[in-house]
């Protein structure tokens, strides 16, 4: 793979809910799109960074997630709090991988090939619930 173009925004500040929970929310501190050349053509890769206190976690996703700059990170659909503490964000389970989610902006289209899946969570007794 050869990286031939990169563009985006860095240091996006995310408005957080006020109150006791806001300090646990974190913020999206980077969002960059890259065009990657492959044998079958060019693929867009979206890079995002989530910063919480003094720790920054980086994520990479295949596809153009423009419009999701304030939310984009990995999340747990059964425990979406770190995603949904930002009021415009929701944690969507990935099709085929119900325990893995993407924190995305509500109402914003997902990239081609990315589909919403069904959430499968277990209650305290170990039974699955949706």
mmCIF file of C-alpha atoms in Angstrom, residues 20 27 37-40 43 45-46 49 60 69 84 99 102 116 127-130:
data_model
loop_
_atom_site.group_PDB
_atom_site.id
_atom_site.type_symbol
_atom_site.label_atom_id
_atom_site.label_comp_id
_atom_site.label_asym_id
_atom_site.label_seq_id
_atom_site.Cartn_x
_atom_site.Cartn_y
_atom_site.Cartn_z
ATOM 1 C CA UNK A 20 -20.207 15.340 36.689
ATOM 2 C CA UNK A 27 -12.680 14.558 22.965
ATOM 3 C CA UNK A 37 -3.392 3.178 -3.527
ATOM 4 C CA UNK A 38 -3.961 -0.556 -3.880
ATOM 5 C CA UNK A 39 -3.793 -2.951 -6.837
ATOM 6 C CA UNK A 40 -7.557 -2.583 -7.282
ATOM 7 C CA UNK A 43 -9.229 3.403 -0.928
ATOM 8 C CA UNK A 45 -8.898 5.548 5.138
ATOM 9 C CA UNK A 46 -10.160 7.715 8.003
ATOM 10 C CA UNK A 49 -7.813 10.212 17.722
ATOM 11 C CA UNK A 60 -8.189 3.775 11.574
ATOM 12 C CA UNK A 69 -15.472 14.357 13.041
ATOM 13 C CA UNK A 84 -23.055 8.848 24.007
ATOM 14 C CA UNK A 99 -19.993 -6.626 20.074
ATOM 15 C CA UNK A 102 -18.454 2.741 15.899
ATOM 16 C CA UNK A 116 -25.612 -0.948 11.059
ATOM 17 C CA UNK A 127 -29.176 -14.111 28.865
ATOM 18 C CA UNK A 128 -28.910 -12.206 25.590
ATOM 19 C CA UNK A 129 -30.948 -9.048 25.213
ATOM 20 C CA UNK A 130 -31.267 -6.571 22.347
#
